[in-house]
Amino acid sequence: MLPDPRPLPELISFLETLAEPHILCDRDYRIIAANAAYRRSCAHGREVVGRTCYDVSHRYSVPCDQAGESCPLARSLQSGQRERVLHLHHTPRGEEYVNIELSPVRDAQGEIAWFIEKMEPMQVARGVSDHHGLIGRSPAFQRMLELIARVAPSDASVLLQGESGTGKELVASAVHEASRRAEGPFVVVDCSGLPETLFESEVFGHERGAFTGAAARKPGLVEAASGGTLFLDEVGDIPLGMQVKLLRLLETGTYRRLGSTELRRADIRLVSATHRALKRMIAEGSFRQDLYFRINTFPITVPALREREGDLSLLVDSLLERVAPQRRLHLSAAAMRVLAAYPFPGNVRELRNVLERASLMCDGEIIGSEHLAEEILRPDLEMLSHSPTEALSTGLAPHRDESFDLDAVQHQALLRAVRSHRGSRHELARKLGISERTLYRRLKAFGLADEGGEA
Protein backbone atom coordinates (compact mmCIF):
# COMPACT_ATOMS: atom_id res chain seq x y z
CA MET A 1 0.00 0.00 0.00
CA LEU A 2 1.29 3.48 -0.93
CA PRO A 3 1.93 5.85 1.97
CA ASP A 4 -0.73 8.48 2.66
CA PRO A 5 0.42 11.66 0.82
CA ARG A 6 -1.59 13.89 3.16
CA PRO A 7 0.26 15.59 6.04
CA LEU A 8 -0.73 14.78 9.56
CA PRO A 9 -3.68 16.86 10.84
CA GLU A 10 -1.60 17.51 13.95
CA LEU A 11 1.02 19.27 11.78
CA ILE A 12 -1.59 21.57 10.26
CA SER A 13 -3.05 22.22 13.69
CA PHE A 14 0.42 23.11 14.99
CA LEU A 15 0.83 25.81 12.33
CA GLU A 16 -2.28 27.55 13.65
CA THR A 17 -0.64 28.03 17.04
CA LEU A 18 2.25 30.03 15.55
CA ALA A 19 2.13 33.83 15.69
CA GLU A 20 4.19 34.36 12.52
CA PRO A 21 2.85 33.69 9.00
CA HIS A 22 3.45 30.02 8.07
CA ILE A 23 2.43 27.82 5.16
CA LEU A 24 2.79 24.11 4.48
CA CYS A 25 3.82 23.18 0.90
CA ASP A 26 4.35 19.94 -0.97
CA ARG A 27 7.23 19.16 -3.30
CA ASP A 28 5.31 20.67 -6.23
CA TYR A 29 5.12 24.10 -4.57
CA ARG A 30 1.41 23.66 -3.77
CA ILE A 31 0.17 25.26 -0.55
CA ILE A 32 -1.43 22.53 1.56
CA ALA A 33 -2.26 24.72 4.55
CA ALA A 34 -1.85 28.33 5.71
CA ASN A 35 -2.19 29.52 9.28
CA ALA A 36 -4.32 32.46 10.39
CA ALA A 37 -1.34 34.82 10.53
CA TYR A 38 -0.53 34.08 6.89
CA ARG A 39 -4.14 34.42 5.73
CA ARG A 40 -4.40 37.72 7.54
CA SER A 41 -1.18 39.33 6.36
CA CYS A 42 -0.29 37.70 3.05
CA ALA A 43 -3.36 36.21 1.38
CA HIS A 44 -4.97 39.37 -0.04
CA GLY A 45 -8.32 38.09 1.25
CA ARG A 46 -8.22 35.22 -1.25
CA GLU A 47 -8.02 31.48 -0.84
CA VAL A 48 -4.45 30.24 -1.12
CA VAL A 49 -4.74 26.49 -0.43
CA GLY A 50 -4.18 24.62 -3.68
CA ARG A 51 -2.28 27.46 -5.32
CA THR A 52 1.47 27.55 -5.74
CA CYS A 53 3.60 29.61 -3.36
CA TYR A 54 5.28 31.43 -6.25
CA ASP A 55 1.91 32.46 -7.68
CA VAL A 56 0.66 33.84 -4.35
CA SER A 57 3.85 35.59 -3.27
CA HIS A 58 5.34 36.74 -6.59
CA ARG A 59 2.55 36.33 -9.18
CA TYR A 60 4.99 34.19 -11.14
CA SER A 61 3.88 31.45 -13.50
CA VAL A 62 7.03 29.42 -12.81
CA PRO A 63 9.03 28.64 -9.64
CA CYS A 64 11.32 31.38 -8.31
CA ASP A 65 14.54 29.74 -9.50
CA GLN A 66 13.17 29.77 -13.05
CA ALA A 67 12.32 33.47 -12.73
CA GLY A 68 15.78 34.65 -11.75
CA GLU A 69 15.44 34.39 -7.96
CA SER A 70 16.76 32.01 -5.35
CA CYS A 71 14.15 29.38 -4.48
CA PRO A 72 14.42 28.02 -0.92
CA LEU A 73 12.32 24.95 -1.77
CA ALA A 74 14.58 23.94 -4.65
CA ARG A 75 17.64 24.59 -2.49
CA SER A 76 16.20 22.51 0.37
CA LEU A 77 15.46 19.60 -1.96
CA GLN A 78 19.10 19.68 -3.02
CA SER A 79 20.66 20.19 0.42
CA GLY A 80 18.12 18.28 2.52
CA GLN A 81 18.38 21.04 5.11
CA ARG A 82 16.67 24.20 6.27
CA GLU A 83 17.18 27.17 3.93
CA ARG A 84 16.86 30.93 4.39
CA VAL A 85 16.43 33.59 1.69
CA LEU A 86 15.21 37.17 1.33
CA HIS A 87 12.41 37.71 -1.20
CA LEU A 88 10.35 40.64 -2.43
CA HIS A 89 6.68 39.63 -1.99
CA HIS A 90 3.37 41.09 -3.06
CA THR A 91 1.30 41.78 0.06
CA PRO A 92 -1.92 43.69 0.81
CA ARG A 93 0.35 46.61 1.78
CA GLY A 94 2.28 46.54 -1.48
CA GLU A 95 5.68 45.03 -2.19
CA GLU A 96 7.61 44.10 0.94
CA TYR A 97 10.88 42.35 1.63
CA VAL A 98 10.29 39.13 3.53
CA ASN A 99 12.75 36.87 5.34
CA ILE A 100 11.85 33.28 4.48
CA GLU A 101 12.90 30.29 6.55
CA LEU A 102 11.94 26.97 4.97
CA SER A 103 12.26 23.65 6.79
CA PRO A 104 11.83 20.23 5.14
CA VAL A 105 9.46 17.69 6.74
CA ARG A 106 10.14 14.01 6.11
CA ASP A 107 7.65 11.18 5.87
CA ALA A 108 7.81 7.75 7.57
CA GLN A 109 10.25 6.56 4.90
CA GLY A 110 12.65 9.44 5.58
CA GLU A 111 11.90 11.20 2.30
CA ILE A 112 11.18 14.92 2.11
CA ALA A 113 7.45 15.18 1.56
CA TRP A 114 6.51 18.70 2.70
CA PHE A 115 7.99 22.03 3.64
CA ILE A 116 7.07 24.45 6.42
CA GLU A 117 7.74 28.01 5.33
CA LYS A 118 7.94 30.85 7.84
CA MET A 119 7.67 34.44 6.63
CA GLU A 120 8.90 37.46 8.56
CA PRO A 121 8.52 40.90 6.95
CA MET A 122 11.71 42.97 6.92
CA GLN A 123 10.29 46.25 8.16
CA VAL A 124 13.43 48.30 7.48
CA ALA A 125 13.28 47.99 3.68
CA ARG A 126 10.79 48.19 0.84
CA GLY A 127 10.78 47.58 -2.88
CA VAL A 128 8.61 50.62 -3.57
CA SER A 129 8.86 54.32 -2.82
CA ASP A 130 8.38 55.09 0.85
CA HIS A 131 8.95 57.92 3.29
CA HIS A 132 11.49 56.05 5.38
CA GLY A 133 13.78 53.06 5.46
CA LEU A 134 15.87 51.46 2.73
CA ILE A 135 14.41 51.45 -0.77
CA GLY A 136 15.50 49.44 -3.80
CA ARG A 137 15.02 46.42 -6.01
CA SER A 138 18.40 46.05 -7.73
CA PRO A 139 20.45 42.87 -7.28
CA ALA A 140 23.21 44.82 -5.52
CA PHE A 141 20.69 46.30 -3.09
CA GLN A 142 19.10 42.93 -2.40
CA ARG A 143 22.48 41.31 -1.74
CA MET A 144 23.11 43.99 0.88
CA LEU A 145 19.69 43.38 2.45
CA GLU A 146 20.34 39.64 2.67
CA LEU A 147 23.47 40.35 4.70
CA ILE A 148 21.57 42.75 6.97
CA ALA A 149 18.92 40.11 7.57
CA ARG A 150 21.61 37.55 8.42
CA VAL A 151 23.59 39.63 10.88
CA ALA A 152 20.94 41.83 12.51
CA PRO A 153 19.59 39.25 15.02
CA SER A 154 23.10 38.66 16.41
CA ASP A 155 25.40 40.94 18.38
CA ALA A 156 28.27 40.58 15.90
CA SER A 157 30.24 43.73 15.05
CA VAL A 158 29.41 45.03 11.58
CA LEU A 159 31.67 47.05 9.29
CA LEU A 160 29.91 49.00 6.53
CA GLN A 161 32.16 49.92 3.64
CA GLY A 162 31.21 52.11 0.71
CA GLU A 163 31.65 55.45 -0.96
CA SER A 164 30.60 58.71 0.66
CA GLY A 165 26.91 59.45 0.27
CA THR A 166 25.74 55.87 -0.17
CA GLY A 167 23.65 55.94 3.02
CA LYS A 168 25.81 53.99 5.46
CA GLU A 169 24.14 55.58 8.49
CA LEU A 170 20.74 54.52 7.15
CA VAL A 171 22.05 50.96 6.72
CA ALA A 172 23.46 51.02 10.26
CA SER A 173 20.06 52.13 11.53
CA ALA A 174 18.45 49.27 9.59
CA VAL A 175 20.78 46.77 11.29
CA HIS A 176 19.73 48.23 14.64
CA GLU A 177 16.00 48.25 13.83
CA ALA A 178 16.11 44.61 12.73
CA SER A 179 17.97 43.50 15.85
CA ARG A 180 16.85 42.41 19.31
CA ARG A 181 18.16 45.81 20.49
CA ALA A 182 15.64 47.75 18.40
CA GLU A 183 13.93 49.13 21.50
CA GLY A 184 17.26 50.44 22.79
CA PRO A 185 19.08 53.61 21.72
CA PHE A 186 20.88 54.08 18.40
CA VAL A 187 23.79 56.43 19.12
CA VAL A 188 25.89 57.94 16.33
CA VAL A 189 29.53 59.00 16.78
CA ASP A 190 30.99 61.08 13.95
CA CYS A 191 34.66 60.16 14.21
CA SER A 192 35.90 62.57 11.54
CA GLY A 193 37.74 65.61 12.82
CA LEU A 194 37.67 64.70 16.54
CA PRO A 195 41.03 65.27 18.25
CA GLU A 196 42.22 62.54 20.61
CA THR A 197 41.23 64.11 23.94
CA LEU A 198 37.82 65.20 22.67
CA PHE A 199 37.20 61.77 21.17
CA GLU A 200 37.95 60.05 24.48
CA SER A 201 35.72 62.46 26.37
CA GLU A 202 32.83 62.13 23.91
CA VAL A 203 32.94 58.36 23.62
CA PHE A 204 33.95 57.26 27.13
CA GLY A 205 32.87 60.28 29.16
CA HIS A 206 34.90 62.20 31.75
CA GLU A 207 35.01 63.03 35.44
CA ARG A 208 34.94 66.51 36.91
CA GLY A 209 38.37 68.07 36.67
CA ALA A 210 39.65 65.52 34.17
CA PHE A 211 40.88 68.39 32.00
CA THR A 212 40.64 72.17 31.85
CA GLY A 213 36.99 73.11 31.46
CA ALA A 214 35.62 69.81 32.78
CA ALA A 215 33.41 71.45 35.39
CA ALA A 216 31.11 68.45 35.82
CA ARG A 217 31.00 64.71 35.31
CA LYS A 218 29.79 63.73 31.84
CA PRO A 219 28.64 60.25 30.73
CA GLY A 220 30.03 59.18 27.35
CA LEU A 221 28.27 57.94 24.25
CA VAL A 222 29.16 54.33 25.11
CA GLU A 223 27.07 54.74 28.24
CA ALA A 224 24.31 56.49 26.30
CA ALA A 225 24.16 53.53 23.89
CA SER A 226 23.75 50.95 26.69
CA GLY A 227 21.27 48.28 25.66
CA GLY A 228 21.38 49.50 22.06
CA THR A 229 23.74 50.13 19.16
CA LEU A 230 26.80 52.39 18.96
CA PHE A 231 27.49 53.53 15.40
CA LEU A 232 31.01 54.78 14.69
CA ASP A 233 30.81 56.74 11.45
CA GLU A 234 34.13 57.15 9.58
CA VAL A 235 35.94 54.78 11.91
CA GLY A 236 39.11 55.23 9.84
CA ASP A 237 39.46 58.74 11.29
CA ILE A 238 39.80 57.56 14.91
CA PRO A 239 43.12 58.79 16.36
CA LEU A 240 45.66 55.99 16.68
CA GLY A 241 45.95 56.45 20.46
CA MET A 242 42.19 56.01 20.87
CA GLN A 243 42.15 52.86 18.76
CA VAL A 244 43.83 51.03 21.65
CA LYS A 245 41.05 52.02 24.06
CA LEU A 246 38.34 51.11 21.56
CA LEU A 247 39.99 47.71 21.09
CA ARG A 248 40.00 47.17 24.87
CA LEU A 249 36.30 48.04 24.99
CA LEU A 250 35.51 45.46 22.29
CA GLU A 251 37.72 42.74 23.78
CA THR A 252 36.72 43.08 27.44
CA GLY A 253 33.39 44.91 27.31
CA THR A 254 34.78 47.42 29.81
CA TYR A 255 36.04 51.01 29.74
CA ARG A 256 36.99 53.92 32.01
CA ARG A 257 35.83 57.50 31.90
CA LEU A 258 38.56 60.05 31.30
CA GLY A 259 40.02 60.95 34.69
CA SER A 260 38.60 57.90 36.47
CA THR A 261 40.03 54.60 37.67
CA GLU A 262 36.63 52.96 37.96
CA LEU A 263 36.08 50.14 35.48
CA ARG A 264 32.64 50.34 33.86
CA ARG A 265 30.89 47.65 31.84
CA ALA A 266 29.41 48.37 28.41
CA ASP A 267 26.32 46.70 26.93
CA ILE A 268 26.50 47.77 23.29
CA ARG A 269 26.42 46.37 19.78
CA LEU A 270 29.01 48.04 17.54
CA VAL A 271 28.41 49.03 13.94
CA SER A 272 31.20 50.91 12.15
CA ALA A 273 31.39 52.58 8.75
CA THR A 274 34.11 53.97 6.53
CA HIS A 275 34.79 55.02 2.97
CA ARG A 276 38.53 54.58 3.52
CA ALA A 277 40.68 51.61 2.48
CA LEU A 278 41.44 50.30 5.97
CA LYS A 279 43.80 47.57 4.74
CA ARG A 280 45.95 50.22 3.08
CA MET A 281 45.86 52.26 6.30
CA ILE A 282 47.04 49.17 8.20
CA ALA A 283 49.98 48.82 5.81
CA GLU A 284 50.78 52.52 6.31
CA GLY A 285 50.60 52.15 10.10
CA SER A 286 47.66 54.52 10.61
CA PHE A 287 45.10 51.87 11.60
CA ARG A 288 45.57 48.95 13.96
CA GLN A 289 45.26 45.51 12.42
CA ASP A 290 43.92 43.95 15.62
CA LEU A 291 41.15 46.60 15.78
CA TYR A 292 40.33 45.97 12.14
CA PHE A 293 39.77 42.28 12.85
CA ARG A 294 37.53 43.17 15.80
CA ILE A 295 35.26 45.58 13.93
CA ASN A 296 35.23 43.55 10.72
CA THR A 297 33.47 40.47 12.09
CA PHE A 298 30.72 40.88 9.50
CA PRO A 299 31.56 43.20 6.57
CA ILE A 300 28.79 44.65 4.39
CA THR A 301 29.43 46.64 1.24
CA VAL A 302 26.96 49.46 0.66
CA PRO A 303 26.68 49.75 -3.16
CA ALA A 304 27.22 53.00 -5.01
CA LEU A 305 24.21 54.50 -6.77
CA ARG A 306 25.70 53.71 -10.19
CA GLU A 307 25.78 50.01 -9.19
CA ARG A 308 22.06 49.95 -8.29
CA GLU A 309 20.57 49.41 -11.73
CA GLY A 310 16.84 50.17 -11.74
CA ASP A 311 16.74 51.89 -8.34
CA LEU A 312 17.04 55.48 -9.56
CA SER A 313 13.35 56.07 -10.24
CA LEU A 314 12.36 54.57 -6.86
CA LEU A 315 14.82 56.81 -5.06
CA VAL A 316 13.70 59.87 -7.01
CA ASP A 317 10.06 59.35 -6.01
CA SER A 318 10.96 58.74 -2.36
CA LEU A 319 13.36 61.69 -2.10
CA LEU A 320 10.90 64.07 -3.73
CA GLU A 321 8.36 63.12 -1.06
CA ARG A 322 10.96 63.95 1.59
CA VAL A 323 12.33 67.22 0.21
CA ALA A 324 8.89 68.59 -0.77
CA PRO A 325 6.30 66.71 1.31
CA GLN A 326 3.53 69.24 0.63
CA ARG A 327 3.85 69.00 -3.15
CA ARG A 328 3.23 66.14 -5.57
CA LEU A 329 6.34 66.55 -7.65
CA HIS A 330 7.34 64.30 -10.53
CA LEU A 331 10.21 64.27 -13.00
CA SER A 332 9.62 64.63 -16.72
CA ALA A 333 10.92 61.87 -18.97
CA ALA A 334 13.64 64.21 -20.23
CA ALA A 335 14.79 65.08 -16.70
CA MET A 336 14.89 61.40 -15.74
CA ARG A 337 17.01 60.62 -18.79
CA VAL A 338 19.47 63.34 -17.77
CA LEU A 339 19.73 61.90 -14.25
CA ALA A 340 20.12 58.38 -15.62
CA ALA A 341 23.13 59.52 -17.66
CA TYR A 342 24.80 61.34 -14.77
CA PRO A 343 27.35 59.28 -12.73
CA PHE A 344 26.44 60.72 -9.28
CA PRO A 345 29.88 60.61 -7.66
CA GLY A 346 28.19 61.82 -4.47
CA ASN A 347 25.69 58.95 -4.63
CA VAL A 348 22.27 59.17 -2.95
CA ARG A 349 23.28 62.21 -0.91
CA GLU A 350 24.06 64.08 -4.13
CA LEU A 351 20.80 62.88 -5.71
CA ARG A 352 18.86 64.31 -2.79
CA ASN A 353 20.64 67.66 -3.10
CA VAL A 354 19.97 67.74 -6.84
CA LEU A 355 16.26 67.07 -6.32
CA GLU A 356 15.95 69.57 -3.49
CA ARG A 357 17.42 72.31 -5.66
CA ALA A 358 15.24 71.29 -8.61
CA SER A 359 12.13 71.41 -6.43
CA LEU A 360 12.98 75.00 -5.48
CA MET A 361 13.48 75.94 -9.12
CA CYS A 362 10.17 74.36 -10.20
CA ASP A 363 6.90 76.27 -9.71
CA GLY A 364 4.61 73.52 -10.99
CA GLU A 365 4.35 69.80 -10.33
CA ILE A 366 6.62 68.53 -13.12
CA ILE A 367 10.38 68.96 -12.75
CA GLY A 368 11.89 69.31 -16.21
CA SER A 369 15.50 69.18 -17.34
CA GLU A 370 15.52 73.01 -17.33
CA HIS A 371 15.14 72.89 -13.53
CA LEU A 372 18.29 70.80 -13.06
CA ALA A 373 21.64 72.34 -12.14
CA GLU A 374 24.11 73.17 -14.90
CA GLU A 375 26.61 70.62 -13.57
CA ILE A 376 24.00 67.88 -14.08
CA LEU A 377 23.05 69.09 -17.56
CA ARG A 378 26.68 69.52 -18.60
CA PRO A 379 28.65 66.87 -16.74
CA ASP A 380 31.69 67.39 -18.96
CA LEU A 381 34.22 66.11 -16.47
CA GLU A 382 32.21 63.08 -15.37
CA MET A 383 30.88 62.06 -18.77
CA LEU A 384 34.18 62.45 -20.56
CA SER A 385 36.00 60.32 -18.02
CA HIS A 386 34.01 57.32 -19.26
CA SER A 387 33.96 55.83 -22.72
CA PRO A 388 30.53 54.62 -23.97
CA THR A 389 31.53 51.06 -23.10
CA GLU A 390 32.66 52.05 -19.60
CA ALA A 391 29.51 54.05 -19.06
CA LEU A 392 27.35 51.05 -19.87
CA SER A 393 29.37 48.75 -17.65
CA THR A 394 29.24 51.13 -14.66
CA GLY A 395 25.53 51.82 -14.92
CA LEU A 396 25.83 55.40 -16.21
CA ALA A 397 23.69 54.61 -19.21
CA PRO A 398 19.91 54.37 -18.87
CA HIS A 399 17.95 51.15 -19.30
CA ARG A 400 17.70 49.69 -22.76
CA ASP A 401 14.00 50.47 -23.00
CA GLU A 402 14.73 54.21 -22.70
CA SER A 403 15.20 56.07 -25.96
CA PHE A 404 18.44 57.76 -24.93
CA ASP A 405 21.68 57.92 -26.91
CA LEU A 406 24.69 58.04 -24.59
CA ASP A 407 27.09 58.62 -27.49
CA ALA A 408 25.08 61.68 -28.49
CA VAL A 409 25.20 63.04 -24.93
CA GLN A 410 28.98 62.57 -24.76
CA HIS A 411 29.37 64.11 -28.20
CA GLN A 412 27.41 67.18 -27.14
CA ALA A 413 29.27 67.45 -23.84
CA LEU A 414 32.62 67.27 -25.60
CA LEU A 415 31.53 69.70 -28.30
CA ARG A 416 30.43 72.24 -25.66
CA ALA A 417 33.72 71.85 -23.78
CA VAL A 418 35.79 72.25 -26.94
CA ARG A 419 33.94 75.28 -28.29
CA SER A 420 33.96 77.10 -24.95
CA HIS A 421 37.69 76.49 -24.48
CA ARG A 422 40.35 79.01 -25.37
CA GLY A 423 43.85 77.63 -25.33
CA SER A 424 45.88 74.55 -26.12
CA ARG A 425 44.74 70.94 -26.31
CA HIS A 426 47.00 70.19 -23.36
CA GLU A 427 45.14 72.74 -21.23
CA LEU A 428 41.77 71.37 -22.32
CA ALA A 429 42.80 67.83 -21.36
CA ARG A 430 43.95 69.07 -17.94
CA LYS A 431 40.66 70.93 -17.46
CA LEU A 432 38.68 67.78 -18.27
CA GLY A 433 40.82 65.60 -16.02
CA ILE A 434 41.94 63.24 -18.79
CA SER A 435 45.21 62.67 -20.64
CA GLU A 436 45.96 64.52 -23.86
CA ARG A 437 46.09 61.20 -25.70
CA THR A 438 42.62 60.24 -24.38
CA LEU A 439 41.29 63.66 -25.39
CA TYR A 440 42.65 63.28 -28.91
CA ARG A 441 41.18 59.76 -29.22
CA ARG A 442 37.73 61.01 -28.22
CA LEU A 443 37.93 64.08 -30.43
CA LYS A 444 38.78 61.81 -33.32
CA ALA A 445 36.00 59.32 -32.44
CA PHE A 446 33.42 62.14 -32.48
CA GLY A 447 34.81 63.83 -35.58
CA LEU A 448 36.12 66.83 -33.64
CA ALA A 449 39.84 66.37 -34.15
CA ASP A 450 40.14 69.76 -35.85
CA GLU A 451 38.36 71.60 -33.02
CA GLY A 452 40.44 70.68 -29.99
CA GLY A 453 42.58 73.77 -29.83
CA GLU A 454 46.23 73.97 -30.66
CA ALA A 455 48.31 70.85 -30.17
Coordinates of C-alpha atoms in Angstrom, one line a residue, residues 253-452:
G253 CA 33.4 44.9 27.3
T254 CA 34.8 47.4 29.8
Y255 CA 36.0 51.0 29.7
R256 CA 37.0 53.9 32.0
R257 CA 35.8 57.5 31.9
L258 CA 38.6 60.1 31.3
G259 CA 40.0 60.9 34.7
S260 CA 38.6 57.9 36.5
T261 CA 40.0 54.6 37.7
E262 CA 36.6 53.0 38.0
L263 CA 36.1 50.1 35.5
R264 CA 32.6 50.3 33.9
R265 CA 30.9 47.7 31.8
A266 CA 29.4 48.4 28.4
D267 CA 26.3 46.7 26.9
I268 CA 26.5 47.8 23.3
R269 CA 26.4 46.4 19.8
L270 CA 29.0 48.0 17.5
V271 CA 28.4 49.0 13.9
S272 CA 31.2 50.9 12.1
A273 CA 31.4 52.6 8.8
T274 CA 34.1 54.0 6.5
H275 CA 34.8 55.0 3.0
R276 CA 38.5 54.6 3.5
A277 CA 40.7 51.6 2.5
L278 CA 41.4 50.3 6.0
K279 CA 43.8 47.6 4.7
R280 CA 45.9 50.2 3.1
M281 CA 45.9 52.3 6.3
I282 CA 47.0 49.2 8.2
A283 CA 50.0 48.8 5.8
E284 CA 50.8 52.5 6.3
G285 CA 50.6 52.1 10.1
S286 CA 47.7 54.5 10.6
F287 CA 45.1 51.9 11.6
R288 CA 45.6 48.9 14.0
Q289 CA 45.3 45.5 12.4
D290 CA 43.9 44.0 15.6
L291 CA 41.2 46.6 15.8
Y292 CA 40.3 46.0 12.1
F293 CA 39.8 42.3 12.8
R294 CA 37.5 43.2 15.8
I295 CA 35.3 45.6 13.9
N296 CA 35.2 43.5 10.7
T297 CA 33.5 40.5 12.1
F298 CA 30.7 40.9 9.5
P299 CA 31.6 43.2 6.6
I300 CA 28.8 44.7 4.4
T301 CA 29.4 46.6 1.2
V302 CA 27.0 49.5 0.7
P303 CA 26.7 49.8 -3.2
A304 CA 27.2 53.0 -5.0
L305 CA 24.2 54.5 -6.8
R306 CA 25.7 53.7 -10.2
E307 CA 25.8 50.0 -9.2
R308 CA 22.1 49.9 -8.3
E309 CA 20.6 49.4 -11.7
G310 CA 16.8 50.2 -11.7
D311 CA 16.7 51.9 -8.3
L312 CA 17.0 55.5 -9.6
S313 CA 13.3 56.1 -10.2
L314 CA 12.4 54.6 -6.9
L315 CA 14.8 56.8 -5.1
V316 CA 13.7 59.9 -7.0
D317 CA 10.1 59.3 -6.0
S318 CA 11.0 58.7 -2.4
L319 CA 13.4 61.7 -2.1
L320 CA 10.9 64.1 -3.7
E321 CA 8.4 63.1 -1.1
R322 CA 11.0 63.9 1.6
V323 CA 12.3 67.2 0.2
A324 CA 8.9 68.6 -0.8
P325 CA 6.3 66.7 1.3
Q326 CA 3.5 69.2 0.6
R327 CA 3.9 69.0 -3.2
R328 CA 3.2 66.1 -5.6
L329 CA 6.3 66.5 -7.7
H330 CA 7.3 64.3 -10.5
L331 CA 10.2 64.3 -13.0
S332 CA 9.6 64.6 -16.7
A333 CA 10.9 61.9 -19.0
A334 CA 13.6 64.2 -20.2
A335 CA 14.8 65.1 -16.7
M336 CA 14.9 61.4 -15.7
R337 CA 17.0 60.6 -18.8
V338 CA 19.5 63.3 -17.8
L339 CA 19.7 61.9 -14.2
A340 CA 20.1 58.4 -15.6
A341 CA 23.1 59.5 -17.7
Y342 CA 24.8 61.3 -14.8
P343 CA 27.3 59.3 -12.7
F344 CA 26.4 60.7 -9.3
P345 CA 29.9 60.6 -7.7
G346 CA 28.2 61.8 -4.5
N347 CA 25.7 58.9 -4.6
V348 CA 22.3 59.2 -2.9
R349 CA 23.3 62.2 -0.9
E350 CA 24.1 64.1 -4.1
L351 CA 20.8 62.9 -5.7
R352 CA 18.9 64.3 -2.8
N353 CA 20.6 67.7 -3.1
V354 CA 20.0 67.7 -6.8
L355 CA 16.3 67.1 -6.3
E356 CA 15.9 69.6 -3.5
R357 CA 17.4 72.3 -5.7
A358 CA 15.2 71.3 -8.6
S359 CA 12.1 71.4 -6.4
L360 CA 13.0 75.0 -5.5
M361 CA 13.5 75.9 -9.1
C362 CA 10.2 74.4 -10.2
D363 CA 6.9 76.3 -9.7
G364 CA 4.6 73.5 -11.0
E365 CA 4.3 69.8 -10.3
I366 CA 6.6 68.5 -13.1
I367 CA 10.4 69.0 -12.8
G368 CA 11.9 69.3 -16.2
S369 CA 15.5 69.2 -17.3
E370 CA 15.5 73.0 -17.3
H371 CA 15.1 72.9 -13.5
L372 CA 18.3 70.8 -13.1
A373 CA 21.6 72.3 -12.1
E374 CA 24.1 73.2 -14.9
E375 CA 26.6 70.6 -13.6
I376 CA 24.0 67.9 -14.1
L377 CA 23.1 69.1 -17.6
R378 CA 26.7 69.5 -18.6
P379 CA 28.7 66.9 -16.7
D380 CA 31.7 67.4 -19.0
L381 CA 34.2 66.1 -16.5
E382 CA 32.2 63.1 -15.4
M383 CA 30.9 62.1 -18.8
L384 CA 34.2 62.5 -20.6
S385 CA 36.0 60.3 -18.0
H386 CA 34.0 57.3 -19.3
S387 CA 34.0 55.8 -22.7
P388 CA 30.5 54.6 -24.0
T389 CA 31.5 51.1 -23.1
E390 CA 32.7 52.1 -19.6
A391 CA 29.5 54.1 -19.1
L392 CA 27.4 51.1 -19.9
S393 CA 29.4 48.8 -17.6
T394 CA 29.2 51.1 -14.7
G395 CA 25.5 51.8 -14.9
L396 CA 25.8 55.4 -16.2
A397 CA 23.7 54.6 -19.2
P398 CA 19.9 54.4 -18.9
H399 CA 18.0 51.2 -19.3
R400 CA 17.7 49.7 -22.8
D401 CA 14.0 50.5 -23.0
E402 CA 14.7 54.2 -22.7
S403 CA 15.2 56.1 -26.0
F404 CA 18.4 57.8 -24.9
D405 CA 21.7 57.9 -26.9
L406 CA 24.7 58.0 -24.6
D407 CA 27.1 58.6 -27.5
A408 CA 25.1 61.7 -28.5
V409 CA 25.2 63.0 -24.9
Q410 CA 29.0 62.6 -24.8
H411 CA 29.4 64.1 -28.2
Q412 CA 27.4 67.2 -27.1
A413 CA 29.3 67.5 -23.8
L414 CA 32.6 67.3 -25.6
L415 CA 31.5 69.7 -28.3
R416 CA 30.4 72.2 -25.7
A417 CA 33.7 71.9 -23.8
V418 CA 35.8 72.2 -26.9
R419 CA 33.9 75.3 -28.3
S420 CA 34.0 77.1 -24.9
H421 CA 37.7 76.5 -24.5
R422 CA 40.4 79.0 -25.4
G423 CA 43.9 77.6 -25.3
S424 CA 45.9 74.5 -26.1
R425 CA 44.7 70.9 -26.3
H426 CA 47.0 70.2 -23.4
E427 CA 45.1 72.7 -21.2
L428 CA 41.8 71.4 -22.3
A429 CA 42.8 67.8 -21.4
R430 CA 44.0 69.1 -17.9
K431 CA 40.7 70.9 -17.5
L432 CA 38.7 67.8 -18.3
G433 CA 40.8 65.6 -16.0
I434 CA 41.9 63.2 -18.8
S435 CA 45.2 62.7 -20.6
E436 CA 46.0 64.5 -23.9
R437 CA 46.1 61.2 -25.7
T438 CA 42.6 60.2 -24.4
L439 CA 41.3 63.7 -25.4
Y440 CA 42.6 63.3 -28.9
R441 CA 41.2 59.8 -29.2
R442 CA 37.7 61.0 -28.2
L443 CA 37.9 64.1 -30.4
K444 CA 38.8 61.8 -33.3
A445 CA 36.0 59.3 -32.4
F446 CA 33.4 62.1 -32.5
G447 CA 34.8 63.8 -35.6
L448 CA 36.1 66.8 -33.6
A449 CA 39.8 66.4 -34.1
D450 CA 40.1 69.8 -35.9
E451 CA 38.4 71.6 -33.0
G452 CA 40.4 70.7 -30.0

